[in-house]
Coordinates of C-alpha atoms in Angstrom, one line a residue:
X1 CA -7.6 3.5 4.7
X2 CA -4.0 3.0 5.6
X3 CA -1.7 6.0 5.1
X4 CA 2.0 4.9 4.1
X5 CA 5.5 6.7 3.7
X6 CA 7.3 5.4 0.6
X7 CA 11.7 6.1 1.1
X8 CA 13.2 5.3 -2.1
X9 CA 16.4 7.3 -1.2
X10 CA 17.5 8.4 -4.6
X11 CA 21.5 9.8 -4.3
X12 CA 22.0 12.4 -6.7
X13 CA 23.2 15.9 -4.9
X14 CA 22.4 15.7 -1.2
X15 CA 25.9 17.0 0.1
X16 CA 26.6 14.2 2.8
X17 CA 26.3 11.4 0.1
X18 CA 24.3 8.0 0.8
X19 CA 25.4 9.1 4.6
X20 CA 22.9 11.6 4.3
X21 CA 20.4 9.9 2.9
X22 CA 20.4 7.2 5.2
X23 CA 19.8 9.9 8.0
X24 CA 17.3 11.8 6.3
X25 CA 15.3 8.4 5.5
X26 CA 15.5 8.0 9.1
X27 CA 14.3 11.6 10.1
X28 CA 11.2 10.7 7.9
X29 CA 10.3 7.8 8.8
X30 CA 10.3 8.9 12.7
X31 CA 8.2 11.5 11.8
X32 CA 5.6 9.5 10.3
X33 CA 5.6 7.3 13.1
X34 CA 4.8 9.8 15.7
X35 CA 2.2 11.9 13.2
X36 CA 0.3 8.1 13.1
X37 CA 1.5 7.0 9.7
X38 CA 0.2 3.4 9.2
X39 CA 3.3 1.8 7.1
X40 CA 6.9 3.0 5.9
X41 CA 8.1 1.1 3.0
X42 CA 11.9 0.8 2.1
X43 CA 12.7 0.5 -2.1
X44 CA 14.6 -2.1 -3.7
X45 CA 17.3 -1.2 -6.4
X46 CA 20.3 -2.2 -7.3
X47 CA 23.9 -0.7 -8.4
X48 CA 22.4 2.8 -9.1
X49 CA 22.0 5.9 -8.0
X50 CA 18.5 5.2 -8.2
X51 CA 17.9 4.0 -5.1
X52 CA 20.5 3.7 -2.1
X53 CA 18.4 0.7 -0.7
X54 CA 19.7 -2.3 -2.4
X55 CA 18.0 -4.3 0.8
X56 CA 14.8 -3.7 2.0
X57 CA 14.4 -6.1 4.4
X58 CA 18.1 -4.6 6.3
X59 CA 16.0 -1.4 6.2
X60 CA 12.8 -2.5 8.0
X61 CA 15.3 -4.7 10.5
X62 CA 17.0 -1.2 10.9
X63 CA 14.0 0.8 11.8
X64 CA 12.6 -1.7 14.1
X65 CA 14.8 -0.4 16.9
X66 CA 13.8 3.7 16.2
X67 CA 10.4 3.1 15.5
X68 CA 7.6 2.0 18.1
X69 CA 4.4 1.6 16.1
X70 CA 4.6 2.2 12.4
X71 CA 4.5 -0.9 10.3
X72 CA 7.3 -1.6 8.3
X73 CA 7.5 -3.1 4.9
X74 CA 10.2 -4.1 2.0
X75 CA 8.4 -1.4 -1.1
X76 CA 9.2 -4.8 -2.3
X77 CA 11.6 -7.6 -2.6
X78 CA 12.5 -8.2 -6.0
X79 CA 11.9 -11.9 -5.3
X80 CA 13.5 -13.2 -8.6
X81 CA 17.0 -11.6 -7.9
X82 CA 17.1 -13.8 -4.4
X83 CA 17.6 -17.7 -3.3
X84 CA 14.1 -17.9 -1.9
X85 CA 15.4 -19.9 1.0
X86 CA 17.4 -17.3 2.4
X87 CA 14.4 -14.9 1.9
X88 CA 12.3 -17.0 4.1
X89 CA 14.5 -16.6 7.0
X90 CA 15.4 -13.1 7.0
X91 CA 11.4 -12.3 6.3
X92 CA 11.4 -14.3 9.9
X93 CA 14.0 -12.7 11.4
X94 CA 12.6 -9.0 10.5
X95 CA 9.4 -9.9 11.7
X96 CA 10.8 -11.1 14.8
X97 CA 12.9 -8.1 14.9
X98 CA 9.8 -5.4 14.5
X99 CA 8.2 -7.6 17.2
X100 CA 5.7 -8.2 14.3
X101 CA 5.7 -5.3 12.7
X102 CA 6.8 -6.3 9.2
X103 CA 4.7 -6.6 5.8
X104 CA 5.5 -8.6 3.2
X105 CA 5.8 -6.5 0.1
X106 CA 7.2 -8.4 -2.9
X107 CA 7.2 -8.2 -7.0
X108 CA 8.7 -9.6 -9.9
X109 CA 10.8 -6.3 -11.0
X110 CA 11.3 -4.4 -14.1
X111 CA 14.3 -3.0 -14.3
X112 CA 16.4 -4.5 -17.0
X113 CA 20.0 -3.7 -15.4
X114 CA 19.4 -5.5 -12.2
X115 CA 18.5 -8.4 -14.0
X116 CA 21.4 -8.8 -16.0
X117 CA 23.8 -8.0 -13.8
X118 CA 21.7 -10.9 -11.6
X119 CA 22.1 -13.3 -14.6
X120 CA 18.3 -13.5 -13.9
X121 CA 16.2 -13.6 -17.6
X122 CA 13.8 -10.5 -17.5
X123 CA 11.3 -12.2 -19.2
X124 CA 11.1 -15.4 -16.9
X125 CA 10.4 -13.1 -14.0
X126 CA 6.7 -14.0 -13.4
X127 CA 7.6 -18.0 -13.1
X128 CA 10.4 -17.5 -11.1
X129 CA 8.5 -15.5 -8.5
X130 CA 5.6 -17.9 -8.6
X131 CA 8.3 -21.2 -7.8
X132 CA 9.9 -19.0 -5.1
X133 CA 6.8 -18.2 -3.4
X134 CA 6.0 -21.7 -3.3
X135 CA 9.2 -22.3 -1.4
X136 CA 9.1 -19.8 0.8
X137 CA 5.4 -20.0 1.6
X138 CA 5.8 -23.9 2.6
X139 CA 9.3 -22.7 4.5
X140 CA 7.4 -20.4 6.7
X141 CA 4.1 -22.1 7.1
X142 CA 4.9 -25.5 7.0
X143 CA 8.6 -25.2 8.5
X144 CA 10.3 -27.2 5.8
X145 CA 10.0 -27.3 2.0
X146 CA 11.5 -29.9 -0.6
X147 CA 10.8 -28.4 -4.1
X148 CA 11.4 -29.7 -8.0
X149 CA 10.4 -26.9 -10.3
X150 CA 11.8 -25.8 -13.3
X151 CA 13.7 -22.4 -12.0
X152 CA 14.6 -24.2 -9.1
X153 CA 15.1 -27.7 -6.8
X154 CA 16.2 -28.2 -3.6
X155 CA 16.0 -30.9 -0.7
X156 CA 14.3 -31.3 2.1
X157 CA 15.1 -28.5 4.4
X158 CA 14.0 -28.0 7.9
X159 CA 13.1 -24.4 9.5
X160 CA 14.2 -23.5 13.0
X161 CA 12.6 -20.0 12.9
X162 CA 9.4 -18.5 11.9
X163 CA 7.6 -15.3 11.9
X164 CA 6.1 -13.8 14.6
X165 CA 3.1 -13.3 12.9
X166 CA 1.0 -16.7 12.4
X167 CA 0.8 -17.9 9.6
X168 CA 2.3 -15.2 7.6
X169 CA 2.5 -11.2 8.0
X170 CA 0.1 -9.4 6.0
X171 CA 1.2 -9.3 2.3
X172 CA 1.1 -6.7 -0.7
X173 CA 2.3 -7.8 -4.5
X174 CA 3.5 -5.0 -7.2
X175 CA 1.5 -6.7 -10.1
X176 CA -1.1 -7.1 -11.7
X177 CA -0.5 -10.6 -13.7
X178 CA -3.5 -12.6 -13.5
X179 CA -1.3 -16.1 -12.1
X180 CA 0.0 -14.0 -9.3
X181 CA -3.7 -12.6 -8.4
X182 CA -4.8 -16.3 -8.5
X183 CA -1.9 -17.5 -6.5
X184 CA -2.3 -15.3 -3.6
X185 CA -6.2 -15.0 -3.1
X186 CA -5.4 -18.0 -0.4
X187 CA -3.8 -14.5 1.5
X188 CA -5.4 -11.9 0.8
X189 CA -2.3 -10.1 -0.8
X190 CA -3.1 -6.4 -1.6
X191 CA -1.8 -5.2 -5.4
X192 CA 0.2 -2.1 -4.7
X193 CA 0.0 0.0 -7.6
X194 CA 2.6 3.0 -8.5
X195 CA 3.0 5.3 -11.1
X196 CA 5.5 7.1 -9.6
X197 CA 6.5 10.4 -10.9
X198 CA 3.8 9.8 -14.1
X199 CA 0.9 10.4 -11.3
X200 CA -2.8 9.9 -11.6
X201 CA -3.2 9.2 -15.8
X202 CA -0.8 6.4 -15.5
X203 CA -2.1 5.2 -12.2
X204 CA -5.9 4.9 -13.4
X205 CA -5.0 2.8 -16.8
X206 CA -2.8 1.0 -14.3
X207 CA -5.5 0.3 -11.9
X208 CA -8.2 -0.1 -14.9
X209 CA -5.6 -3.4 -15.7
X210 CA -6.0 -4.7 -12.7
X211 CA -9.6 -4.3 -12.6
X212 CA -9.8 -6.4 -16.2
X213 CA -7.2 -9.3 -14.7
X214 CA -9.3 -9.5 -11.4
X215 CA -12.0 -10.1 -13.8
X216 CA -10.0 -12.6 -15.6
X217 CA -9.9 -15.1 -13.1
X218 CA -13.8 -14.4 -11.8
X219 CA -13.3 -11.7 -9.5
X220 CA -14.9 -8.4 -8.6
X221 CA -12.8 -5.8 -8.8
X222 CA -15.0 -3.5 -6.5
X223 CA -14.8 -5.9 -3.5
X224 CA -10.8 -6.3 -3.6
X225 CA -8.5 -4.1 -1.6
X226 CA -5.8 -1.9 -3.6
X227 CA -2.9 -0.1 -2.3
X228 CA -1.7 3.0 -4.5
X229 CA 1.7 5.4 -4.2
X230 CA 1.7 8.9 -5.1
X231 CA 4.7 11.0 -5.3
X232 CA 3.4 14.2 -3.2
X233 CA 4.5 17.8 -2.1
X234 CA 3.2 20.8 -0.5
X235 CA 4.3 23.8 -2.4
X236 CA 3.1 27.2 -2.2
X237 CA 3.9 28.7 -5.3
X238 CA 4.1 27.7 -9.1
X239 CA 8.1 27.9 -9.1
X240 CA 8.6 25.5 -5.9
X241 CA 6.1 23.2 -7.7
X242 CA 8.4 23.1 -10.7
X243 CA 10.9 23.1 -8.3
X244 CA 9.7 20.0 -7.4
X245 CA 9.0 18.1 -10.4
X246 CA 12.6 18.5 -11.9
X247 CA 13.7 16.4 -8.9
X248 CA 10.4 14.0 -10.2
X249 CA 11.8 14.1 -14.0
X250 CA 15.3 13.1 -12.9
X251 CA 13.8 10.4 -10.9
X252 CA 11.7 9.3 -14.2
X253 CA 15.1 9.1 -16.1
X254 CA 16.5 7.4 -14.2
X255 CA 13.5 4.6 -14.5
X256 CA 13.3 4.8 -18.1
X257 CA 17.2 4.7 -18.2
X258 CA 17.8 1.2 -15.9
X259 CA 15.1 -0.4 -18.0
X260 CA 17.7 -0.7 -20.9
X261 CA 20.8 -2.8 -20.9
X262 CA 23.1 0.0 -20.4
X263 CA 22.2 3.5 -18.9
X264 CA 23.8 6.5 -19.6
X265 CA 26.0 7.0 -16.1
X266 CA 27.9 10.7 -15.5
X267 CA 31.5 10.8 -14.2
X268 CA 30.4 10.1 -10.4
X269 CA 28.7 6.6 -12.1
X270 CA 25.3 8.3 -11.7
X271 CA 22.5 7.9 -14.0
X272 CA 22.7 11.3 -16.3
X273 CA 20.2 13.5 -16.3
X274 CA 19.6 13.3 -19.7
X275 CA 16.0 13.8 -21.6
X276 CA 14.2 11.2 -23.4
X277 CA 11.9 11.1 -26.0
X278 CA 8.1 11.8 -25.2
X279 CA 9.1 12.3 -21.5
X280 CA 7.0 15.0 -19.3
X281 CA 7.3 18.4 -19.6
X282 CA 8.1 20.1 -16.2
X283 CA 4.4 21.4 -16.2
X284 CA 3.3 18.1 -16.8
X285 CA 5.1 16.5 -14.0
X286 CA 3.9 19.3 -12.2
X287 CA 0.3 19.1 -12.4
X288 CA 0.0 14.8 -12.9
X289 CA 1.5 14.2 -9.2
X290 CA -0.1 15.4 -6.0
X291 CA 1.5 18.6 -5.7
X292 CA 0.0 22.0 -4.9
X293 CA -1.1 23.9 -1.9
X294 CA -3.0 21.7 0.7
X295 CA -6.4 22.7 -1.0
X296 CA -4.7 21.2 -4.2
X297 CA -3.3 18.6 -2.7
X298 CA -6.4 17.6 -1.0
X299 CA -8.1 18.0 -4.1
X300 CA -6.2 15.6 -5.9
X301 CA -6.3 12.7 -3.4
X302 CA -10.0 13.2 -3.0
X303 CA -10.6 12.7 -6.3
X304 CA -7.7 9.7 -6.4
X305 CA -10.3 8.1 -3.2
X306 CA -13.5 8.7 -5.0
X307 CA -12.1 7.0 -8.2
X308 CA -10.4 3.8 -6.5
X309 CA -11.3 3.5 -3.4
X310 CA -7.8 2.6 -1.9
X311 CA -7.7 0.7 1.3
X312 CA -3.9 1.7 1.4
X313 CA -2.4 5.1 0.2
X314 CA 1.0 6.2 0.0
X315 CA 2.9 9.0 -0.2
X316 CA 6.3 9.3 -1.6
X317 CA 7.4 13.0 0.1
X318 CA 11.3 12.8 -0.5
X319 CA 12.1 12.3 -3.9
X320 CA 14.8 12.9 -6.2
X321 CA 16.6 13.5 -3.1
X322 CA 14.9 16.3 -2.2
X323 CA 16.0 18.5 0.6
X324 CA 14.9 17.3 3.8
X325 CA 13.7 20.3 4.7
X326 CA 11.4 20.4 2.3
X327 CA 10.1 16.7 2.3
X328 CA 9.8 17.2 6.0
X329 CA 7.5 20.2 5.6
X330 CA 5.2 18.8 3.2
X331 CA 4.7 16.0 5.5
X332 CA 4.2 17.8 8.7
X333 CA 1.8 19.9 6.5
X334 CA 0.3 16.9 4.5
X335 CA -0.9 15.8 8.2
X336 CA -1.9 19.4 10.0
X337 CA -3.7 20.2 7.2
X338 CA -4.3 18.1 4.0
X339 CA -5.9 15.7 6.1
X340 CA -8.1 17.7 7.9
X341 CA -9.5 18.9 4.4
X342 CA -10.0 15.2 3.1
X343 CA -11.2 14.0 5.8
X344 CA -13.9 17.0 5.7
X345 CA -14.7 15.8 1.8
X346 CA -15.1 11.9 2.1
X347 CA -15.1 11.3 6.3
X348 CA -12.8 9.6 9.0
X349 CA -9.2 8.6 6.6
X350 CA -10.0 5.3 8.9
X351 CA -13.2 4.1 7.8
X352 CA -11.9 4.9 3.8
X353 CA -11.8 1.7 1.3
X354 CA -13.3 -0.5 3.3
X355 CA -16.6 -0.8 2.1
X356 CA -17.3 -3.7 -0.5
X357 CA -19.4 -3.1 -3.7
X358 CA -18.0 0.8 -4.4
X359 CA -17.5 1.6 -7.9
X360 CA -14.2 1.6 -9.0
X361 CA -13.3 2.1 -12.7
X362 CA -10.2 4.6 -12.8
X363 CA -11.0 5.8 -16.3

């Protein structure tokens, strides 16, 4: 089982602004490196406070020259907000850049107010991203592409560069749609699932519809690999943990807010904090996500790996900008001694979700 870092570098109160985040992202993402972190992902969002990473890709190019062995990967590209052609060359320049390092993360989005701001139709995001894939697959494999499709055409267009990594880098898809599970058996492709700051309930149903689409198209669940995100802190004491999950509730407003047209937005054009209808308690945030002493903690992802078996699990540790203090901590921590208790439950973290035929039916 991989372990990742997930840096969605939400803005809201960190004193030295996007600035700040940007070096905080960085502290993070150095310190999974040298703790032996497998992957650090970099979020897409767009025009909000939401995320301060409207380019993924720029962020993995970035890290590429602090980093030395951590993989790095866009947590994903929102492929329908792009011209797939000019994704195909910057995938090949990243991976050339991260001496190939680079995963492709990529998904059709969900977030109403980046779409329309895109002048991309929400609802036609699953055939978009299937045409765009085709163009970008035959651009990188093939080295040219001429494509007629009904999102998009284009002439016959020659490729100079490619990726580093032959034929493609390893790739991970934020869905569950049966025609993109179909479409990307030919690779592989991992489904990354999140629930974000709704933790574990959501995540099983989540994973328990994947499970039924594998099925779908004649595949056994059990025997694919599956990449899951958890938001996850260290705490070590009931008000830090609520602590934590009000910078978790601000972060599910914010995701409940940019799926309308228009979001609420404070006087610093921020997404208000405002509550929502049937959203979380604080308790409830609280106790959902991994968050809890490291015998909790461990606890919690135990029973997250004896449930779904993950080949690839991620940990958001900086979220609602958090303090890096505190996100630092609980990652130092999460290593020193989470791991040692998981891997004392269920064996080496390695040798995790790789074995075919396990049982995995989230709820």
């Amino acid at each position: 089982m991989q372990l990742g870092l997930f840096n969605l570098m939400t803005l809201r109160d960190h004193p030295d602004g996007a600035q700040g985040v940007m070096r905080d992202t960085r502290k993070m993402v150095e310190t999974a490196d040298e703790l032996g972190f497998d992957v650090a992902w970099f979020a897409e969002h767009h025009f909000a406070n939401y995320s301060s990473s409207p380019s993924p890709l720029m962020m993995c190019s970035y890290a590429a020259g602090w980093t030395k062995r951590i993989k790095l990967g866009p947590g994903v590209i929102v492929l329908p907000l792009y011209n797939p052609l000019r994704v195909a060359q910057e995938i090949a320049v990243a991976d050339t850049q991260t001496e190939g390092r680079l995963i492709i993360g990529m998904g059709t989005g969900y977030q109403r107010y980046e779409f329309d701001r895109y002048n991309v139709v929400l609802d036609d995001r699953v055939d978009v991203f299937l045409e765009y894939w085709d163009v970008i697959e035959k651009a990188l494999v093939d080295g040219e592409v001429e494509y007629k499709g009904k999102h998009i055409s284009l002439p016959k267009t020659h490729f100079a560069i490619s990726t580093q990594q032959k034929p493609l880098p390893p790739i991970f898809v934020t869905s569950s749609h049966p025609k993109l599970l179909e479409r990307f058996k030919k690779w592989k492709a991992v489904p990354f699932l999140a629930a974000s700051t709704l933790g574990s309930p959501v995540l099983y149903k989540m994973v328990d519809g994947l499970n039924d689409a594998w099925t779908t198209i004649g595949e056994q669940p059990s025997t694919k690999p599956l990449a899951i995100m958890q938001y996850l802190a260290i705490t070590d004491s009931r008000s830090e943990a609520l602590a934590v999950a009000e910078r978790a509730r601000y972060v599910g407003r914010m995701a409940h807010y940019l799926r309308q047209a228009s979001p609420p937005l404070d006087d610093n054009s921020y997404i208000s904090n405002q509550a929502f209808e049937g959203e979380y308690t604080l308790d409830q945030y609280a106790d959902n996500m991994v968050v809890g002493d490291p015998h909790t903690v461990a606890e919690k992802m135990v029973a997250d790996i004896k449930r779904l078996n993950p080949s690839n699990y991620t940990c958001n540790f900086s979220f609602g900008c958090m303090p890096i203090e505190l996100a630092h901590r609980s990652i130092v921590r999460f290593k020193n001694e989470v791991v040692p208790l998981i891997e004392k439950e269920v064996g080496p973290i390695e040798a995790l979700g790789v074995t075919p035929g396990l049982a995995r039916k989230a709820s």
